[in-house]
PDB file of C-alpha atoms in Angstrom:
ATOM      1  CA  UNK H 226     -20.322   7.308 -17.983  1.00 69.00           C
ATOM      2  CA  UNK H 227     -22.005   8.745 -14.914  1.00 76.00           C
ATOM      3  CA  UNK H 228     -22.129   6.117 -12.136  1.00 85.00           C
ATOM      4  CA  UNK H 229     -24.347   6.859  -9.140  1.00 83.00           C
ATOM      5  CA  UNK H 230     -23.150   5.946  -5.659  1.00 82.00           C
ATOM      6  CA  UNK H 231     -25.578   3.014  -5.279  1.00 85.00           C
ATOM      7  CA  UNK H 232     -24.461   1.692  -8.691  1.00 90.00           C
ATOM      8  CA  UNK H 233     -20.812   1.941  -7.727  1.00 92.00           C
ATOM      9  CA  UNK H 234     -21.548   0.130  -4.398  1.00 91.00           C
ATOM     10  CA  UNK H 235     -23.237  -2.647  -6.413  1.00 94.00           C
ATOM     11  CA  UNK H 236     -20.342  -2.859  -8.803  1.00 95.00           C
ATOM     12  CA  UNK H 237     -17.856  -3.091  -5.977  1.00 96.00           C
ATOM     13  CA  UNK H 238     -20.098  -5.808  -4.337  1.00 96.00           C
ATOM     14  CA  UNK H 239     -20.396  -7.984  -7.463  1.00 97.00           C
ATOM     15  CA  UNK H 240     -16.673  -7.769  -8.174  1.00 96.00           C
ATOM     16  CA  UNK H 241     -15.742  -8.689  -4.679  1.00 97.00           C
ATOM     17  CA  UNK H 242     -18.362 -11.513  -4.767  1.00 98.00           C
ATOM     18  CA  UNK H 243     -16.942 -13.014  -7.962  1.00 97.00           C
ATOM     19  CA  UNK H 244     -13.426 -12.686  -6.485  1.00 96.00           C
ATOM     20  CA  UNK H 245     -14.387 -14.880  -3.504  1.00 96.00           C
ATOM     21  CA  UNK H 246     -14.470 -17.838  -5.781  1.00 95.00           C
ATOM     22  CA  UNK H 247     -11.335 -20.068  -5.639  1.00 92.00           C
ATOM     23  CA  UNK H 248      -9.019 -19.566  -8.509  1.00 83.00           C
ATOM     24  CA  UNK H 249      -8.473 -23.420  -8.767  1.00 80.00           C
ATOM     25  CA  UNK H 250      -9.240 -26.569  -6.849  1.00 80.00           C
ATOM     26  CA  UNK H 251      -6.295 -25.979  -4.356  1.00 83.00           C
ATOM     27  CA  UNK H 252      -7.348 -22.409  -3.458  1.00 87.00           C
ATOM     28  CA  UNK H 253      -9.664 -21.686  -0.452  1.00 92.00           C
ATOM     29  CA  UNK H 254     -13.161 -20.371  -1.023  1.00 95.00           C
ATOM     30  CA  UNK H 255     -13.562 -16.818   0.051  1.00 95.00           C
ATOM     31  CA  UNK H 256     -16.995 -17.650   1.295  1.00 97.00           C
ATOM     32  CA  UNK H 257     -16.253 -20.857   3.396  1.00 97.00           C
ATOM     33  CA  UNK H 258     -19.166 -20.463   5.839  1.00 97.00           C
ATOM     34  CA  UNK H 259     -22.180 -18.495   6.916  1.00 97.00           C
ATOM     35  CA  UNK H 260     -19.987 -16.318   9.208  1.00 97.00           C
ATOM     36  CA  UNK H 261     -17.943 -15.248   6.045  1.00 97.00           C
ATOM     37  CA  UNK H 262     -21.064 -14.487   4.243  1.00 98.00           C
ATOM     38  CA  UNK H 263     -22.294 -12.324   7.117  1.00 97.00           C
ATOM     39  CA  UNK H 264     -18.954 -10.565   7.093  1.00 97.00           C
ATOM     40  CA  UNK H 265     -19.261  -9.925   3.339  1.00 97.00           C
ATOM     41  CA  UNK H 266     -22.790  -8.623   3.728  1.00 96.00           C
ATOM     42  CA  UNK H 267     -21.618  -6.289   6.607  1.00 95.00           C
ATOM     43  CA  UNK H 268     -18.508  -5.006   4.964  1.00 96.00           C
ATOM     44  CA  UNK H 269     -20.414  -4.128   1.733  1.00 96.00           C
ATOM     45  CA  UNK H 270     -23.137  -2.556   3.782  1.00 90.00           C
ATOM     46  CA  UNK H 271     -25.898  -4.591   2.081  1.00 91.00           C
ATOM     47  CA  UNK H 272     -29.113  -3.336   3.538  1.00 85.00           C
ATOM     48  CA  UNK H 273     -32.242  -5.083   4.549  1.00 85.00           C
ATOM     49  CA  UNK H 274     -30.657  -8.512   5.067  1.00 90.00           C
ATOM     50  CA  UNK H 275     -32.175 -10.890   7.545  1.00 89.00           C
ATOM     51  CA  UNK H 276     -30.572 -13.882   9.268  1.00 94.00           C
ATOM     52  CA  UNK H 277     -28.370 -15.855   6.915  1.00 97.00           C
ATOM     53  CA  UNK H 278     -28.329 -19.660   6.668  1.00 96.00           C
ATOM     54  CA  UNK H 279     -26.470 -22.491   4.962  1.00 97.00           C
ATOM     55  CA  UNK H 280     -29.148 -22.350   2.232  1.00 97.00           C
ATOM     56  CA  UNK H 281     -28.280 -18.614   1.668  1.00 97.00           C
ATOM     57  CA  UNK H 282     -24.515 -19.510   1.516  1.00 98.00           C
ATOM     58  CA  UNK H 283     -25.117 -22.117  -1.106  1.00 97.00           C
ATOM     59  CA  UNK H 284     -27.333 -19.892  -3.134  1.00 97.00           C
ATOM     60  CA  UNK H 285     -24.936 -16.946  -3.080  1.00 97.00           C
ATOM     61  CA  UNK H 286     -22.128 -19.320  -4.206  1.00 97.00           C
ATOM     62  CA  UNK H 287     -24.252 -20.378  -7.218  1.00 97.00           C
ATOM     63  CA  UNK H 288     -25.050 -16.790  -7.879  1.00 97.00           C
ATOM     64  CA  UNK H 289     -21.400 -15.942  -7.748  1.00 97.00           C
ATOM     65  CA  UNK H 290     -20.798 -18.356 -10.641  1.00 96.00           C
ATOM     66  CA  UNK H 291     -23.574 -16.778 -12.594  1.00 97.00           C
ATOM     67  CA  UNK H 292     -22.024 -13.252 -12.122  1.00 97.00           C
ATOM     68  CA  UNK H 293     -18.616 -14.662 -13.150  1.00 96.00           C
ATOM     69  CA  UNK H 294     -20.238 -15.796 -16.436  1.00 96.00           C
ATOM     70  CA  UNK H 295     -21.203 -12.207 -17.151  1.00 96.00           C
ATOM     71  CA  UNK H 296     -17.570 -11.118 -16.774  1.00 95.00           C
ATOM     72  CA  UNK H 297     -16.555 -13.913 -19.077  1.00 94.00           C
ATOM     73  CA  UNK H 298     -19.178 -13.257 -21.709  1.00 95.00           C
ATOM     74  CA  UNK H 299     -17.637 -12.933 -25.190  1.00 94.00           C
ATOM     75  CA  UNK H 300     -20.142 -10.183 -26.272  1.00 94.00           C
ATOM     76  CA  UNK H 301     -22.793  -7.849 -25.238  1.00 94.00           C
ATOM     77  CA  UNK H 302     -25.682 -10.190 -26.360  1.00 96.00           C
ATOM     78  CA  UNK H 303     -24.495 -12.927 -24.231  1.00 96.00           C
ATOM     79  CA  UNK H 304     -23.926 -10.657 -21.237  1.00 96.00           C
ATOM     80  CA  UNK H 305     -27.374  -9.162 -21.653  1.00 96.00           C
ATOM     81  CA  UNK H 306     -28.934 -12.653 -21.743  1.00 97.00           C
ATOM     82  CA  UNK H 307     -27.243 -13.667 -18.533  1.00 97.00           C
ATOM     83  CA  UNK H 308     -28.100 -10.405 -16.842  1.00 96.00           C
ATOM     84  CA  UNK H 309     -31.711 -10.753 -17.867  1.00 95.00           C
ATOM     85  CA  UNK H 310     -31.993 -14.190 -16.433  1.00 95.00           C
ATOM     86  CA  UNK H 311     -30.397 -13.040 -13.113  1.00 94.00           C
ATOM     87  CA  UNK H 312     -32.581 -10.005 -12.704  1.00 94.00           C
ATOM     88  CA  UNK H 313     -35.726 -11.872 -13.790  1.00 93.00           C
ATOM     89  CA  UNK H 314     -35.225 -14.730 -11.385  1.00 91.00           C
ATOM     90  CA  UNK H 315     -34.779 -12.190  -8.600  1.00 91.00           C
ATOM     91  CA  UNK H 316     -38.299 -10.815  -9.083  1.00 85.00           C
ATOM     92  CA  UNK H 317     -36.938  -7.221  -9.510  1.00 82.00           C
ATOM     93  CA  UNK H 318     -39.111  -4.630  -7.866  1.00 82.00           C
ATOM     94  CA  UNK H 319     -37.604  -1.217  -8.294  1.00 88.00           C
ATOM     95  CA  UNK H 320     -38.397   1.242  -5.578  1.00 85.00           C
ATOM     96  CA  UNK H 321     -36.977   4.617  -4.367  1.00 90.00           C
ATOM     97  CA  UNK H 322     -35.491   4.754  -0.941  1.00 85.00           C
ATOM     98  CA  UNK H 323     -33.313   6.989   1.313  1.00 86.00           C
ATOM     99  CA  UNK H 324     -31.640   5.191   4.191  1.00 80.00           C
ATOM    100  CA  UNK H 325     -28.538   5.184   6.323  1.00 78.00           C
ATOM    101  CA  UNK H 326     -27.628   8.754   5.438  1.00 81.00           C
ATOM    102  CA  UNK H 327     -27.831   8.303   1.677  1.00 80.00           C
ATOM    103  CA  UNK H 328     -29.973  10.413  -0.583  1.00 84.00           C
ATOM    104  CA  UNK H 329     -32.616   9.056  -2.845  1.00 86.00           C
ATOM    105  CA  UNK H 330     -31.580   6.034  -4.878  1.00 83.00           C
ATOM    106  CA  UNK H 331     -33.192   2.918  -6.326  1.00 86.00           C
ATOM    107  CA  UNK H 332     -33.302  -0.545  -4.861  1.00 84.00           C
ATOM    108  CA  UNK H 333     -34.215  -3.220  -7.284  1.00 88.00           C
ATOM    109  CA  UNK H 334     -34.922  -6.029  -4.877  1.00 87.00           C
ATOM    110  CA  UNK H 335     -38.345  -6.669  -3.365  1.00 85.00           C
ATOM    111  CA  UNK H 336     -38.758  -5.816   0.374  1.00 84.00           C
ATOM    112  CA  UNK H 337     -37.973  -9.107   2.338  1.00 86.00           C
ATOM    113  CA  UNK H 338     -36.013 -10.596  -0.622  1.00 90.00           C
ATOM    114  CA  UNK H 339     -33.321 -13.214   0.129  1.00 93.00           C
ATOM    115  CA  UNK H 340     -29.799 -12.167   0.036  1.00 96.00           C
ATOM    116  CA  UNK H 341     -29.427 -13.970  -3.340  1.00 96.00           C
ATOM    117  CA  UNK H 342     -32.314 -12.183  -4.854  1.00 95.00           C
ATOM    118  CA  UNK H 343     -31.094  -8.937  -3.411  1.00 93.00           C
ATOM    119  CA  UNK H 344     -27.605  -9.273  -4.842  1.00 96.00           C
ATOM    120  CA  UNK H 345     -28.938 -10.602  -8.113  1.00 96.00           C
ATOM    121  CA  UNK H 346     -31.335  -7.597  -8.596  1.00 94.00           C
ATOM    122  CA  UNK H 347     -29.097  -4.795  -7.396  1.00 94.00           C
ATOM    123  CA  UNK H 348     -25.836  -6.138  -8.805  1.00 95.00           C
ATOM    124  CA  UNK H 349     -27.442  -7.424 -11.959  1.00 96.00           C
ATOM    125  CA  UNK H 350     -28.911  -3.908 -12.608  1.00 94.00           C
ATOM    126  CA  UNK H 351     -25.519  -2.211 -12.104  1.00 94.00           C
ATOM    127  CA  UNK H 352     -24.025  -4.634 -14.636  1.00 96.00           C
ATOM    128  CA  UNK H 353     -27.005  -3.963 -16.927  1.00 95.00           C
ATOM    129  CA  UNK H 354     -26.250  -0.252 -16.862  1.00 93.00           C
ATOM    130  CA  UNK H 355     -22.797  -1.022 -18.399  1.00 93.00           C
ATOM    131  CA  UNK H 356     -24.402  -3.074 -21.250  1.00 94.00           C
ATOM    132  CA  UNK H 357     -26.926  -0.397 -21.883  1.00 94.00           C
ATOM    133  CA  UNK H 358     -24.285   2.314 -22.058  1.00 93.00           C
ATOM    134  CA  UNK H 359     -22.241   0.217 -24.574  1.00 93.00           C
ATOM    135  CA  UNK H 360     -19.564  -0.198 -22.011  1.00 93.00           C
ATOM    136  CA  UNK H 361     -19.624  -3.970 -21.365  1.00 93.00           C
ATOM    137  CA  UNK H 362     -15.998  -4.274 -22.282  1.00 93.00           C
ATOM    138  CA  UNK H 363     -15.221  -2.532 -19.023  1.00 93.00           C
ATOM    139  CA  UNK H 364     -16.203  -5.651 -17.109  1.00 94.00           C
ATOM    140  CA  UNK H 365     -12.973  -7.461 -17.196  1.00 93.00           C
ATOM    141  CA  UNK H 366     -10.671 -10.112 -15.729  1.00 93.00           C
ATOM    142  CA  UNK H 367      -7.100  -9.422 -14.628  1.00 92.00           C
ATOM    143  CA  UNK H 368      -4.569 -10.231 -17.397  1.00 89.00           C
ATOM    144  CA  UNK H 369      -1.874 -11.457 -14.932  1.00 88.00           C
ATOM    145  CA  UNK H 370      -1.546 -15.199 -15.835  1.00 85.00           C
ATOM    146  CA  UNK H 371      -1.734 -16.066 -12.183  1.00 83.00           C
ATOM    147  CA  UNK H 372      -4.657 -13.941 -11.087  1.00 87.00           C
ATOM    148  CA  UNK H 373      -7.778 -13.666 -13.274  1.00 84.00           C
ATOM    149  CA  UNK H 374      -9.733 -11.548 -10.645  1.00 92.00           C
ATOM    150  CA  UNK H 375     -12.771  -9.662 -11.971  1.00 94.00           C
ATOM    151  CA  UNK H 376     -12.715  -5.872 -12.020  1.00 94.00           C
ATOM    152  CA  UNK H 377     -14.568  -2.945 -13.576  1.00 94.00           C
ATOM    153  CA  UNK H 378     -12.257  -0.691 -15.693  1.00 94.00           C
ATOM    154  CA  UNK H 379     -13.364   2.812 -14.862  1.00 91.00           C
ATOM    155  CA  UNK H 380     -10.204   4.409 -16.363  1.00 90.00           C
ATOM    156  CA  UNK H 381     -11.013   7.216 -18.843  1.00 88.00           C
ATOM    157  CA  UNK H 382      -9.403   5.436 -21.873  1.00 89.00           C
ATOM    158  CA  UNK H 383     -10.563   1.889 -20.944  1.00 88.00           C
ATOM    159  CA  UNK H 384      -6.802   0.816 -20.698  1.00 88.00           C
ATOM    160  CA  UNK H 385      -6.681  -0.878 -17.322  1.00 89.00           C
ATOM    161  CA  UNK H 386      -5.339  -4.476 -17.695  1.00 88.00           C
ATOM    162  CA  UNK H 387      -4.913  -5.569 -14.056  1.00 89.00           C
ATOM    163  CA  UNK H 388      -7.010  -5.934 -11.114  1.00 88.00           C
ATOM    164  CA  UNK H 389      -4.536  -3.906  -8.991  1.00 81.00           C
ATOM    165  CA  UNK H 390      -1.618  -2.186 -10.691  1.00 67.00           C
ATOM    166  CA  UNK H 391       0.396  -2.156  -7.547  1.00 72.00           C
ATOM    167  CA  UNK H 392       0.365  -5.925  -7.173  1.00 77.00           C
ATOM    168  CA  UNK H 393      -0.472  -7.781 -10.443  1.00 83.00           C
ATOM    169  CA  UNK H 394       0.734  -5.061 -12.798  1.00 74.00           C
ATOM    170  CA  UNK H 395       3.718  -4.131 -10.954  1.00 70.00           C
ATOM    171  CA  UNK H 396       4.811  -7.827 -10.500  1.00 73.00           C
ATOM    172  CA  UNK H 397       4.472  -8.368 -14.298  1.00 67.00           C
ATOM    173  CA  UNK H 398       6.312  -5.182 -15.170  1.00 69.00           C
ATOM    174  CA  UNK H 399       9.230  -6.008 -12.740  1.00 73.00           C
ATOM    175  CA  UNK H 400       9.476  -9.568 -14.181  1.00 69.00           C
ATOM    176  CA  UNK H 401       9.627  -8.201 -17.774  1.00 69.00           C
ATOM    177  CA  UNK H 402      12.278  -5.674 -16.721  1.00 69.00           C
ATOM    178  CA  UNK H 403      14.367  -8.464 -15.084  1.00 75.00           C
ATOM    179  CA  UNK H 404      14.016 -10.693 -18.132  1.00 72.00           C
ATOM    180  CA  UNK H 405      15.164  -7.818 -20.489  1.00 80.00           C
ATOM    181  CA  UNK H 406      18.138  -7.162 -18.179  1.00 81.00           C
ATOM    182  CA  UNK H 407      19.039 -10.812 -18.025  1.00 78.00           C
ATOM    183  CA  UNK H 408      18.878 -11.092 -21.822  1.00 80.00           C
ATOM    184  CA  UNK H 409      20.901  -7.951 -22.316  1.00 81.00           C
ATOM    185  CA  UNK H 410      23.551  -9.268 -19.892  1.00 82.00           C
ATOM    186  CA  UNK H 411      23.355 -12.678 -21.304  1.00 71.00           C
TER     187      UNK H 411
END
């Protein structure tokens, strides 16, 4: 599957946005305030964003939950329905642009759109491309029982199981190894 630069950026953004949600009631929110949202926007180089407010923060948090539902969708029909709702609500307005040193690419948000509509349109379309390509199963959650972070499996054979093989994957493999050793010594 060919993934353009802007689609990859949108995928990274939506995954990171979903992963800012607290894992449970005791975990901190990754977007606790407007400053954190501003930092998120800056670190993901989200273009054409104006001044952010508490209203934007609240709206982005709601959007985050809607994106999480796409990753949790049991099938392509459910994912497509959720993505269609996101993109339609954003008032998608495709337009070609070349800015900040990037060649021509498509923005799906209308000029002057809120950060929520901007993310819903661009990230929603990036997710839509996976459904269209028959690759929805690449939108996954980490299989580590104590993690559940979202990720996009871009491995050639669609075999990635963990959000990060160096942390979640390695931790589980080491635990399984130690359990086998303990059982063998037992």
